[in-house]
Short mmCIF file of C-alpha atoms in Angstrom, two decimals:
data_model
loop_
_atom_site.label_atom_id
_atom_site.label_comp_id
_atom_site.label_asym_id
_atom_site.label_seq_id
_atom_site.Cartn_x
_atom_site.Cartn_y
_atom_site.Cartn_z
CA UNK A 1 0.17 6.17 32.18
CA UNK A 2 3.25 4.06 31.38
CA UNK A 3 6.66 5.24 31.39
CA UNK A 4 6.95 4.66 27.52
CA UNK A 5 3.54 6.89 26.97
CA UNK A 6 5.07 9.52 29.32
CA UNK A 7 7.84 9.37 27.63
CA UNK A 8 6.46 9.78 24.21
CA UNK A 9 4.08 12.82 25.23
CA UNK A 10 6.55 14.84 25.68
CA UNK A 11 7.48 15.38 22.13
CA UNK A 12 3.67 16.84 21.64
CA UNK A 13 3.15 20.29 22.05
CA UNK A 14 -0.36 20.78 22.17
CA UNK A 15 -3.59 20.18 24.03
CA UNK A 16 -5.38 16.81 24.53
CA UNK A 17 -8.07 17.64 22.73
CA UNK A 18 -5.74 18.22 19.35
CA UNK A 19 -3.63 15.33 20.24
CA UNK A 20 -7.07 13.15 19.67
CA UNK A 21 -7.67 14.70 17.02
CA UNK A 22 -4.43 14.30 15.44
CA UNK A 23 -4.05 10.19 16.42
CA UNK A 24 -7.92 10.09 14.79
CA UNK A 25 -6.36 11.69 11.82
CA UNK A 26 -3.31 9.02 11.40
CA UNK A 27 -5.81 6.08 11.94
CA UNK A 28 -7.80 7.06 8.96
CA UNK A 29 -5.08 8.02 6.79
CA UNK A 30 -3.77 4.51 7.63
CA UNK A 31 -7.35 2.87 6.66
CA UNK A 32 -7.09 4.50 3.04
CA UNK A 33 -3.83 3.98 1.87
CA UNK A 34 -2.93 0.47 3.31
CA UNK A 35 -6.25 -0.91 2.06
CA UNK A 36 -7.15 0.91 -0.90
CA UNK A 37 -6.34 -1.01 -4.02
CA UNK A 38 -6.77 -4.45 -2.06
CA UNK A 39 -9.06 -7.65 -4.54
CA UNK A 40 -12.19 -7.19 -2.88
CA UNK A 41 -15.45 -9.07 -4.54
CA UNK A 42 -18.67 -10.33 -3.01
CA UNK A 43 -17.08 -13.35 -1.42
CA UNK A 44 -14.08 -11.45 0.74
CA UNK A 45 -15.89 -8.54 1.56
CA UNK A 46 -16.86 -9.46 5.30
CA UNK A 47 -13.56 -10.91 6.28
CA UNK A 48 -11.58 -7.51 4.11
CA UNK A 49 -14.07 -5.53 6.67
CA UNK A 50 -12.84 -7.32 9.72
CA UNK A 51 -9.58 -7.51 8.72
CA UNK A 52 -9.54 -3.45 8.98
CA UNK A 53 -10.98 -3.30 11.49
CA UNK A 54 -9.02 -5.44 13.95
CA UNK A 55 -6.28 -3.98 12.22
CA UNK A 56 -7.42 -0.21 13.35
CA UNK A 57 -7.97 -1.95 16.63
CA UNK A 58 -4.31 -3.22 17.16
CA UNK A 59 -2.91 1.03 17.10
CA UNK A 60 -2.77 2.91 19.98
CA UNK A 61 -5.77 5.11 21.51
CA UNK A 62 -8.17 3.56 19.49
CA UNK A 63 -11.70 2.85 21.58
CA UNK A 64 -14.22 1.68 18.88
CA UNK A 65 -14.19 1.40 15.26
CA UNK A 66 -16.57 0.41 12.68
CA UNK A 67 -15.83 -0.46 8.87
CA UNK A 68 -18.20 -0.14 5.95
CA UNK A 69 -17.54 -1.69 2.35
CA UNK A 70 -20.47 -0.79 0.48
CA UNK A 71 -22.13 -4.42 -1.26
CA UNK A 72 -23.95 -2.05 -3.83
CA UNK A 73 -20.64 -1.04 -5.69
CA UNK A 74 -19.03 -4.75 -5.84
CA UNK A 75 -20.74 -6.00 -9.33
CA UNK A 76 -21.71 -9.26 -10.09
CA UNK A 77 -18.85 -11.57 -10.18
CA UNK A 78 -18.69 -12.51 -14.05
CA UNK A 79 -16.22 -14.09 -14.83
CA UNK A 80 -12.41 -15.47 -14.05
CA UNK A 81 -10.98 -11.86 -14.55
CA UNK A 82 -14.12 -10.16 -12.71
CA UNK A 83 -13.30 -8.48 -9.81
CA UNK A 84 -12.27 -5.32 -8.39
CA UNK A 85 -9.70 -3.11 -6.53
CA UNK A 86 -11.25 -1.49 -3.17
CA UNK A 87 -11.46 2.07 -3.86
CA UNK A 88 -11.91 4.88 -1.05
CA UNK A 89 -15.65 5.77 -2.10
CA UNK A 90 -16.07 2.17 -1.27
CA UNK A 91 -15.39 2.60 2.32
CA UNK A 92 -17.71 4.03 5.49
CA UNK A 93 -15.37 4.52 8.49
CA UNK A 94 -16.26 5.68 12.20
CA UNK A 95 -13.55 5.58 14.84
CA UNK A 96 -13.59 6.34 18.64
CA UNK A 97 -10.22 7.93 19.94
CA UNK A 98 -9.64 8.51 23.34
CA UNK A 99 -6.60 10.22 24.77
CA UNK A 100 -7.08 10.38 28.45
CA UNK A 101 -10.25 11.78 29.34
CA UNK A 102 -11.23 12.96 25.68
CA UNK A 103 -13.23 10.92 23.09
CA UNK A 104 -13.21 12.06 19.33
CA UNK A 105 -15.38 10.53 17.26
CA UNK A 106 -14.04 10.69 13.38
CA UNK A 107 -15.54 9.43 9.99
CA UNK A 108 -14.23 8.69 6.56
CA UNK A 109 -17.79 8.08 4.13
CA UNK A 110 -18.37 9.20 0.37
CA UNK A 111 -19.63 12.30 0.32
CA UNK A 112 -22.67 12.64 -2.63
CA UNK A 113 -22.46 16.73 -2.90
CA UNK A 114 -18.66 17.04 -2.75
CA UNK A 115 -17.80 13.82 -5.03
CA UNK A 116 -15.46 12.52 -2.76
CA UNK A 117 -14.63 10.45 0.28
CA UNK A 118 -14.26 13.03 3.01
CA UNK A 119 -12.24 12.36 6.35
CA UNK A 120 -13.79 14.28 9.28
CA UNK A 121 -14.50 15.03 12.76
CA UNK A 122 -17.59 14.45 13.62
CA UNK A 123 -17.36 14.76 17.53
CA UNK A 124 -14.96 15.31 20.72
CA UNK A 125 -15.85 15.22 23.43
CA UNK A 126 -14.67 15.25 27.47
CA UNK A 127 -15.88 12.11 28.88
CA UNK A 128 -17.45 13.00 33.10
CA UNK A 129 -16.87 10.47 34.81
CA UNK A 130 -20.10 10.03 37.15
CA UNK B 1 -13.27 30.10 1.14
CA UNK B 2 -14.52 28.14 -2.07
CA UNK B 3 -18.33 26.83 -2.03
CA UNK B 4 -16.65 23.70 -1.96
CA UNK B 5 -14.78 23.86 1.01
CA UNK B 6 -17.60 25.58 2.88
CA UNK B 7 -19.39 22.56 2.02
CA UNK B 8 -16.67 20.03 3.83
CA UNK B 9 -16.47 22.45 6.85
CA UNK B 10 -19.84 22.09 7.80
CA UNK B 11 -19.41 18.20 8.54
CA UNK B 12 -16.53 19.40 11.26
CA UNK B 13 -17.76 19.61 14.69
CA UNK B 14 -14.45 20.65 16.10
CA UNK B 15 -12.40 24.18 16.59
CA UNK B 16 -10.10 25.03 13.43
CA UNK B 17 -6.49 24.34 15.86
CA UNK B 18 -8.14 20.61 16.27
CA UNK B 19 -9.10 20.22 12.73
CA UNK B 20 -5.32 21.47 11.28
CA UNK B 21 -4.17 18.63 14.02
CA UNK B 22 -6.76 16.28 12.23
CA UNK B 23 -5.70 17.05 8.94
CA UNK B 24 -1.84 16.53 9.96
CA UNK B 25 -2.52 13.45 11.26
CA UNK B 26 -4.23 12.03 8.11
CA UNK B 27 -1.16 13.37 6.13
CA UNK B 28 1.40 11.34 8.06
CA UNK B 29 -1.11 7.93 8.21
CA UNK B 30 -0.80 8.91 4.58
CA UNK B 31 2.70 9.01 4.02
CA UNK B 32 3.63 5.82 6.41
CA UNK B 33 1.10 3.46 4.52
CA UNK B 34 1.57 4.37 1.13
CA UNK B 35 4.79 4.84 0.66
CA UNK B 36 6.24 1.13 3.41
CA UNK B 37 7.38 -1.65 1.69
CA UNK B 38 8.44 0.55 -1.66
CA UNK B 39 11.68 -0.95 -2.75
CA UNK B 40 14.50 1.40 -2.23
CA UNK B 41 18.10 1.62 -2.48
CA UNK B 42 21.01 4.51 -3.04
CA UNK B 43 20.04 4.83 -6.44
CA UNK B 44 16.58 5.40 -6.17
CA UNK B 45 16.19 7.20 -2.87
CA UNK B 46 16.43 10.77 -3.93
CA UNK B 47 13.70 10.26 -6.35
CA UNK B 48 11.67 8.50 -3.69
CA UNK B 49 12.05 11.08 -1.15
CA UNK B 50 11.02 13.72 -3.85
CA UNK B 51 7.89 11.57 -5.20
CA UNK B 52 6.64 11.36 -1.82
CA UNK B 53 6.75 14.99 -0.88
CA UNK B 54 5.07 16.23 -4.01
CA UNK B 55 2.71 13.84 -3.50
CA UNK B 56 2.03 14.82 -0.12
CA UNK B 57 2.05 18.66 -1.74
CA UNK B 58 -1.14 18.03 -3.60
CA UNK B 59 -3.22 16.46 -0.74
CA UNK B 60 -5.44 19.56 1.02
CA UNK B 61 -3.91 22.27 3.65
CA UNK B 62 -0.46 21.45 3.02
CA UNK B 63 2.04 23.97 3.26
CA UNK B 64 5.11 22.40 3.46
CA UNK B 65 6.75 19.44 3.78
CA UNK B 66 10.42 17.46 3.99
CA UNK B 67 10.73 14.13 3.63
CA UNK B 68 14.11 12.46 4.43
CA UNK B 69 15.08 8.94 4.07
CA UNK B 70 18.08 7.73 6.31
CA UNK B 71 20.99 6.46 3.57
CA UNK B 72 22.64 5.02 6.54
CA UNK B 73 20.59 2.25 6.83
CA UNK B 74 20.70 1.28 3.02
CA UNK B 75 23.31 -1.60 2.54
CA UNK B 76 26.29 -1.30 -0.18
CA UNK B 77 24.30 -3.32 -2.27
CA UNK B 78 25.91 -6.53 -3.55
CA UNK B 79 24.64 -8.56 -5.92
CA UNK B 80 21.06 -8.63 -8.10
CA UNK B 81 18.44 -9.69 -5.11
CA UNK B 82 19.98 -7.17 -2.96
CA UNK B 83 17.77 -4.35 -2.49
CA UNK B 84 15.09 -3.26 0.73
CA UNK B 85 11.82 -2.30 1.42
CA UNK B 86 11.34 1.12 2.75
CA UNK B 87 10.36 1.14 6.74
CA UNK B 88 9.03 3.38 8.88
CA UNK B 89 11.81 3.65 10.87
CA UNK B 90 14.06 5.01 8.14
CA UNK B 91 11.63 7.85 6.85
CA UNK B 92 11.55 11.29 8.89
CA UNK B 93 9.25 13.70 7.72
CA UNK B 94 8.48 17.60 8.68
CA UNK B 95 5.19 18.85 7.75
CA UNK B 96 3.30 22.06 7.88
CA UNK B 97 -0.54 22.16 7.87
CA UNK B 98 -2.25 25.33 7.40
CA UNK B 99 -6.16 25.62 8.55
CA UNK B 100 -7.21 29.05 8.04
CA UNK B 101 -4.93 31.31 10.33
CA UNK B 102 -3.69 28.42 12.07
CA UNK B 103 -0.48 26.59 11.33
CA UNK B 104 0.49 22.93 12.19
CA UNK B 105 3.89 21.55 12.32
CA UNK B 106 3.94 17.58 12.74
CA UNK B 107 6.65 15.31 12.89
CA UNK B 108 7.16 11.11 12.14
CA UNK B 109 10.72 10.01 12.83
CA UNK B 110 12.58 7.57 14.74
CA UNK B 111 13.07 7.71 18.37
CA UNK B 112 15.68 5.73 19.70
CA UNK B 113 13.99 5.90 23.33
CA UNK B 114 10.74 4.52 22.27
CA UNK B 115 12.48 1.95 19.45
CA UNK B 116 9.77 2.93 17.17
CA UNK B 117 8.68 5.81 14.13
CA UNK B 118 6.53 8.23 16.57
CA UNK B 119 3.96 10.83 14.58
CA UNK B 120 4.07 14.15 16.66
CA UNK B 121 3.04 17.53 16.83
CA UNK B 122 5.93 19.81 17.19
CA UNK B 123 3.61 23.11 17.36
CA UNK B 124 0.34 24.61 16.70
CA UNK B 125 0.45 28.82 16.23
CA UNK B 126 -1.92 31.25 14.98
CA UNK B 127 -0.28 33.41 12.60
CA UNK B 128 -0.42 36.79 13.12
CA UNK B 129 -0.80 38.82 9.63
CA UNK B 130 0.88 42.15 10.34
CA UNK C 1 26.18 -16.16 -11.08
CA UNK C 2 27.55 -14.98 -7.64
CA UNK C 3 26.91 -17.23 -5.07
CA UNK C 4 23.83 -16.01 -3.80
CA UNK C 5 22.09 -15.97 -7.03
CA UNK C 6 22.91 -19.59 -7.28
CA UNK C 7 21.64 -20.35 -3.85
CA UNK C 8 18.10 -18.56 -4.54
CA UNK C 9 17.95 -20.89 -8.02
CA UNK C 10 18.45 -23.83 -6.44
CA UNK C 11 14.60 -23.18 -5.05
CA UNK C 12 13.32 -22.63 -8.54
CA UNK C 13 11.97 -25.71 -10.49
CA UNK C 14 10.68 -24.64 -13.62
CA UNK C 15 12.70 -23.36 -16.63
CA UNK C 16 14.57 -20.30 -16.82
CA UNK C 17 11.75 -18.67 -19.23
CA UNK C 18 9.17 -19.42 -16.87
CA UNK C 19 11.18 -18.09 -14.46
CA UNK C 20 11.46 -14.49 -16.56
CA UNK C 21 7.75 -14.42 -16.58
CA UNK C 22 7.07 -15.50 -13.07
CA UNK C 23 9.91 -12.17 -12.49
CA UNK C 24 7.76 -10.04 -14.45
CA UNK C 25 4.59 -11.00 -12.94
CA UNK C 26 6.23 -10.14 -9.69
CA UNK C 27 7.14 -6.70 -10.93
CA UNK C 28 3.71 -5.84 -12.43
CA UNK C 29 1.67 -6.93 -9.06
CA UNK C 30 4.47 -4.35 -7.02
CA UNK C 31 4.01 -1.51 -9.18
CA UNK C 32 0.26 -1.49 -9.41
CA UNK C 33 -0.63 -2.62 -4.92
CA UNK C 34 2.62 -0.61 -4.20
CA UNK C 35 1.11 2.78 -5.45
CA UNK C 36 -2.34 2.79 -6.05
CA UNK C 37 -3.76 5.37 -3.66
CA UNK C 38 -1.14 7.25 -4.28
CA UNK C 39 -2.16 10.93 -4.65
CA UNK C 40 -1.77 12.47 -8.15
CA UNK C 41 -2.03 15.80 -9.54
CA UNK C 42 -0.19 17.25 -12.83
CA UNK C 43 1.74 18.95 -10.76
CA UNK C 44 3.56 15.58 -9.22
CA UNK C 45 2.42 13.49 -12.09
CA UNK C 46 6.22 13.39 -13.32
CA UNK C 47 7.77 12.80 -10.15
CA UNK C 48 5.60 9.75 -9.84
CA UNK C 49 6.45 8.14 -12.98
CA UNK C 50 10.04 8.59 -12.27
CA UNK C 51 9.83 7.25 -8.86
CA UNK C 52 7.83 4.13 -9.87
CA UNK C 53 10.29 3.28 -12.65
CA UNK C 54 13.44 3.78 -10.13
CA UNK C 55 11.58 1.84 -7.59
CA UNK C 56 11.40 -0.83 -10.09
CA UNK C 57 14.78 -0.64 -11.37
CA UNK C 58 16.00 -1.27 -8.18
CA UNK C 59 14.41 -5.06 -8.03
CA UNK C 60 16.73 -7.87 -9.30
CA UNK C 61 16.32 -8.95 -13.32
CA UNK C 62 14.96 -6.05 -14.51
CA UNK C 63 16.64 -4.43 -17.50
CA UNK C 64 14.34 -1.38 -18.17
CA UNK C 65 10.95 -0.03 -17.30
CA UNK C 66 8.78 2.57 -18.81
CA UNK C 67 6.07 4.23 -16.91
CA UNK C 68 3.43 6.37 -18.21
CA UNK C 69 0.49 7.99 -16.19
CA UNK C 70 -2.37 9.14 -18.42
CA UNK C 71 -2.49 13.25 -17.88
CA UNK C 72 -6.14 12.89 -20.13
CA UNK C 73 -7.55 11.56 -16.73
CA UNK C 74 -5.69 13.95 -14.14
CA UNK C 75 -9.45 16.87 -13.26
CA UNK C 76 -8.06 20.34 -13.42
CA UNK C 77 -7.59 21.43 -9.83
CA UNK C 78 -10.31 23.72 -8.78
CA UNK C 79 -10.22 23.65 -5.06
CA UNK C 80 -8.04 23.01 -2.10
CA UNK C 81 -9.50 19.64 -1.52
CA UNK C 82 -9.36 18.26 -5.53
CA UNK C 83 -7.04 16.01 -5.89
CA UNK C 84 -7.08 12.47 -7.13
CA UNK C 85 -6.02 8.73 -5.86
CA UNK C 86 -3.77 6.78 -9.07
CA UNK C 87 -6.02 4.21 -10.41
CA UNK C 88 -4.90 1.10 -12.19
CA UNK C 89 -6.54 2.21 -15.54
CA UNK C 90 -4.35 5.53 -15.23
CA UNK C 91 -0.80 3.47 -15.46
CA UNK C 92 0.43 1.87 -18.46
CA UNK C 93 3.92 -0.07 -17.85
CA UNK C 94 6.29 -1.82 -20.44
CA UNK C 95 9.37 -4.00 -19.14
CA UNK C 96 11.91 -5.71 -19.78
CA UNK C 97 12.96 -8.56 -17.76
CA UNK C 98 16.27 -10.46 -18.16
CA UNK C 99 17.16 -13.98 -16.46
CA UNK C 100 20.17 -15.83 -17.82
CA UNK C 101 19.89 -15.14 -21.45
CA UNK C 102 16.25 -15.01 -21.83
CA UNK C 103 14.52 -11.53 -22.65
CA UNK C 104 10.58 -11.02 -21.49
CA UNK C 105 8.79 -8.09 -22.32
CA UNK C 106 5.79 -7.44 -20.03
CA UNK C 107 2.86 -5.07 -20.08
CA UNK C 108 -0.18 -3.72 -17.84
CA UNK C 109 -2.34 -1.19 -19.33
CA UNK C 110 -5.62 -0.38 -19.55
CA UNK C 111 -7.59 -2.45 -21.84
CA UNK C 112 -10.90 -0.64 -23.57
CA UNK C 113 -12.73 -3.64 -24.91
CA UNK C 114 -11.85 -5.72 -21.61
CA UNK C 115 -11.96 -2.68 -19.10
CA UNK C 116 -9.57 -3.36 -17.00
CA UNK C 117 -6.03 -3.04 -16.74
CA UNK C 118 -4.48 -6.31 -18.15
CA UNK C 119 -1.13 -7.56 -17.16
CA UNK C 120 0.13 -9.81 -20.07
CA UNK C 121 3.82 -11.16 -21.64
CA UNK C 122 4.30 -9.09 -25.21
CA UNK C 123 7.52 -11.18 -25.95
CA UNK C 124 9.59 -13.84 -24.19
CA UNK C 125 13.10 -14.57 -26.53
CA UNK C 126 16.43 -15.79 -26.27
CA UNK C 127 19.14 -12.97 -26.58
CA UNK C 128 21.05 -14.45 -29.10
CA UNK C 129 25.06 -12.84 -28.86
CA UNK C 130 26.57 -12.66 -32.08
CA UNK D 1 -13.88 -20.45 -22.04
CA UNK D 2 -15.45 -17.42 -22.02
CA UNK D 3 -15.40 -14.70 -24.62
CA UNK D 4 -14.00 -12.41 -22.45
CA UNK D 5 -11.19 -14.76 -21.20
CA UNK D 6 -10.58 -15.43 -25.12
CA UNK D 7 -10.20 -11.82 -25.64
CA UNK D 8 -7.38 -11.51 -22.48
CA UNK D 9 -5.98 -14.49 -23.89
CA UNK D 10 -4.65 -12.71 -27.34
CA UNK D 11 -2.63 -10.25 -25.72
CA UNK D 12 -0.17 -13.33 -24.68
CA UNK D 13 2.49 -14.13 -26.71
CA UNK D 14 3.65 -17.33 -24.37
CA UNK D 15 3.02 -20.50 -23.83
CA UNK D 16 0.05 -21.88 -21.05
CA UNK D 17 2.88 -22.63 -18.56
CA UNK D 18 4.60 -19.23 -18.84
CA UNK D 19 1.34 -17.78 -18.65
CA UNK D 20 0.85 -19.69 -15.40
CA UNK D 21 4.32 -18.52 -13.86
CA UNK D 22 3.13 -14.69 -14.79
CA UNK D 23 0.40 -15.28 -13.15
CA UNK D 24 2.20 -16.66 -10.23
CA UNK D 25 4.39 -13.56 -9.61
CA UNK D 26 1.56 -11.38 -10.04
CA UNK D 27 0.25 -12.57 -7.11
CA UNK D 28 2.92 -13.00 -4.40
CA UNK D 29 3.77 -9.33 -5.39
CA UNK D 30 0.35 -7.96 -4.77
CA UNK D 31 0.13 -10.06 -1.52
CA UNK D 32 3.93 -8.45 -0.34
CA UNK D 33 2.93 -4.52 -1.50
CA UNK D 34 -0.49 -4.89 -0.60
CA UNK D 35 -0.28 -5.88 3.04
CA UNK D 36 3.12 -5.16 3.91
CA UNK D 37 2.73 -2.55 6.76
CA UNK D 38 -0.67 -3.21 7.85
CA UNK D 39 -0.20 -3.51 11.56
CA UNK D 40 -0.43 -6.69 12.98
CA UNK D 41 -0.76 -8.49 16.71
CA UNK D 42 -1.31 -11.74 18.41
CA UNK D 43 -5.42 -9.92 18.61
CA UNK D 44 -5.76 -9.19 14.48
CA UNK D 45 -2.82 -11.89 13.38
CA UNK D 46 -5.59 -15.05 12.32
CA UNK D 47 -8.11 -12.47 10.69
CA UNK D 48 -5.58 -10.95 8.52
CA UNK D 49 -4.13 -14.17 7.24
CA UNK D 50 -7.83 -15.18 6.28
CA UNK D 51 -8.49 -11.63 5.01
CA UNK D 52 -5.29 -12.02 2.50
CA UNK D 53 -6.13 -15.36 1.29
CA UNK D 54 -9.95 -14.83 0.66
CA UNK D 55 -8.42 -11.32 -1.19
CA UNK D 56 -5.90 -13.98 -3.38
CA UNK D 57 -8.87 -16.04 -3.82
CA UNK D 58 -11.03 -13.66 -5.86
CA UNK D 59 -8.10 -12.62 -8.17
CA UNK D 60 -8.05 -14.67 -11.60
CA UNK D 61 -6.81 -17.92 -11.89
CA UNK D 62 -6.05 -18.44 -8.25
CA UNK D 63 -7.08 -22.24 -7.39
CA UNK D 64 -5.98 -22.50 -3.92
CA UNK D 65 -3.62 -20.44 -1.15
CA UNK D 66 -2.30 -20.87 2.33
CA UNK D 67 -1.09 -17.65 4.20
CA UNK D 68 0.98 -18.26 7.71
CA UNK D 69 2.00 -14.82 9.53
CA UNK D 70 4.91 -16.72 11.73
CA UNK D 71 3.73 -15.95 15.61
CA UNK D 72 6.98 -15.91 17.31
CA UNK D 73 7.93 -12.41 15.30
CA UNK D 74 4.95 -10.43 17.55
CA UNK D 75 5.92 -9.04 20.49
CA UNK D 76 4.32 -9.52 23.66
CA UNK D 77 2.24 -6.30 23.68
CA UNK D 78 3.37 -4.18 26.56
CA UNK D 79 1.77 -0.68 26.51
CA UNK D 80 -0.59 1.29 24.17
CA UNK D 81 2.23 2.10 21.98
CA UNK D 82 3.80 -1.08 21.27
CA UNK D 83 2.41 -2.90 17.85
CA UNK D 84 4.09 -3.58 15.07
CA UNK D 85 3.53 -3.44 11.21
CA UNK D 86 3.51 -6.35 8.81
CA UNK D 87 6.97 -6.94 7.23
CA UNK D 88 7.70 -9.62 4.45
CA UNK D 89 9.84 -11.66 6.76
CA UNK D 90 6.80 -12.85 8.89
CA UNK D 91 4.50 -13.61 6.08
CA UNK D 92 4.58 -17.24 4.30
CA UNK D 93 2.12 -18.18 0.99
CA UNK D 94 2.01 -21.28 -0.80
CA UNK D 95 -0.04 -21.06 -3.69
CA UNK D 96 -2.00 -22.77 -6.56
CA UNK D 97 -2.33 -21.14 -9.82
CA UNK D 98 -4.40 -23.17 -12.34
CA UNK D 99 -4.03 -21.81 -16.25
CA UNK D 100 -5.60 -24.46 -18.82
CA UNK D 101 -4.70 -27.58 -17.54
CA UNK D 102 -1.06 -26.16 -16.14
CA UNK D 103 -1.18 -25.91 -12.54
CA UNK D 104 1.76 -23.46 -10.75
CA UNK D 105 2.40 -23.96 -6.79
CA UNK D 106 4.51 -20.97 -5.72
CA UNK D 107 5.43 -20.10 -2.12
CA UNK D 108 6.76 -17.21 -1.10
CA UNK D 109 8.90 -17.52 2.14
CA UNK D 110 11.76 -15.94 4.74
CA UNK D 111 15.09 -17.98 3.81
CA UNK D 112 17.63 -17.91 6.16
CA UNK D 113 20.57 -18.62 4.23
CA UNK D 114 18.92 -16.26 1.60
CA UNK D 115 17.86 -13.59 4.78
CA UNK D 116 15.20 -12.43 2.48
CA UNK D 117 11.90 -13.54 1.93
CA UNK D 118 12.11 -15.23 -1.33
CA UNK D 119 9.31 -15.95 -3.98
CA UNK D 120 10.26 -19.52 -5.76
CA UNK D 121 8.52 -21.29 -8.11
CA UNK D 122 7.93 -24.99 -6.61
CA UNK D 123 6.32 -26.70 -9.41
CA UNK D 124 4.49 -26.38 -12.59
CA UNK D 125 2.95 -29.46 -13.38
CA UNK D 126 0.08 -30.55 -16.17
CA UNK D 127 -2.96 -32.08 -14.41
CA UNK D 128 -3.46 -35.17 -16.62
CA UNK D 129 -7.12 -35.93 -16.29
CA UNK D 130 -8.02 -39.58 -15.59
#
């Protein structure tokens, strides 16, 4: 551990286990509201996905993450005004955190029966070492 | 609990202290994001501070929340292209995150030591109805 | 014209009408990537509008705003976890841009027979002083 | 032209090269409120550049654009703390707006003598077909 994280961890006054759970939560908080609203159409849709995700990437404690823009909701491109904002039902996130020896796994996705995007934790985990 | 959260709780595979970290975490993520790069100056910043805590008010599990924005670091301003972009480093916030019986208190401000906006948990309690 | 105004003009080549709508066009892209995604619920639904318009006041030419978010597409609240994202179709702006002596009136709302939220010039005139 | 452009079109009460200058602005301030914030390091710095002009590129109008995130303004990355987010000084856009036969190059860029990033117009020019 560096002296900067050491010296950071001591403002957090919980377990390591909530601390992961907590840096998953900021991460996907961050996904949604910097990227919401952003032109996406058929044509930027693979380079808007990699964009988020090397931008996830970049912040701290982050192990894995894998970004989803649904191609089923972008219409047909029609015309010169055609094309749409990215909206959070749009989106499929899952992230791997890992603070020390703990792994959460979280998840953004559009939820069918509760009509919204729901943010989530899916799994956490200790990881053995063998 | 309404149907509707029971519904969202079953997608959690965590304990309710990690989930009220979770949820804390997506909160700040939230504020940071949305809210960097609004243009602020003396004028505006009272109304800014108050837009952004109702609107973190309505978001789930809330409880509380205070949202400061450092006047210090907003120039006299002089003439008409004069005005700044909100930063992280001049937003603090204080937020309370209820889960149940649990309550989490999380913190983003500016820490001179680190020379960056840190997001922290400042405490996690059950509360103990008398 | 203070001295800084004249040094930013000297990048401009166009005239100063074009200028006022190349302002306004840089007002009306703020307002709508600056806070969609913001969460909105009646209960913060005025806040918001006053914030935006502040925020916008603040920018350099602009002589008045008005914002209006449409309460017709704000649910009721039912739950803990029902609230709602702003949407370009739920903001309708009007503003008023001055540079020099020339007036331009800009507008985004939502458009029913194009459905989407157009951003177009009303008016561009000359202020004539009596 | 197609019908629904013709529609858009009679909300404007300019001419085609104030049209094109609106235009203009509209962009450069979605590009600034849009991905100001997003974090950014030497590992994500080329994807988002492409992932902000391929978003430009789908918006209306747009004919060409050239995004530069200036390299010397990231940090060496030292620990798992240390990124940074994207702020308007580091971003650069030259871009191509075609209206009609009116073409609009506008550039947004950090001006030292300005020390803000400024949005200018360059040049509005009609393309005069051979």
């Amino acid at each position: 551990m560096s002296r900067r994280e050491e010296m950071a961890s001591k403002y957090f006054h919980c377990n390591i286990r909530e601390r992961a759970a907590f840096e998953a939560g900021i991460k996907l908080g961050t996904i949604y509201h910097q990227f919401v609203g952003t032109p996406v159409a058929s044509s930027n849709v693979a380079s808007l996905e990699k964009a988020i995700e090397e931008g996830v990437m970049v912040q701290p404690f982050v192990e894995d993450v894998k970004v989803n823009i649904d191609r089923t909701q972008l219409r047909e491109k029609k015309n010169e005004f055609d094309y749409q904002s990215l909206t959070g039902s749009m989106i499929s996130v899952e992230l791997t955190i890992r603070v020390g020896e703990v792994l959460t796994i979280a998840v953004m996705r559009y939820i069918e029966e509760l009509n919204y995007p729901l943010m989530y934790i899916k799994e956490i985990r200790e990881q053995v070492e063998e």
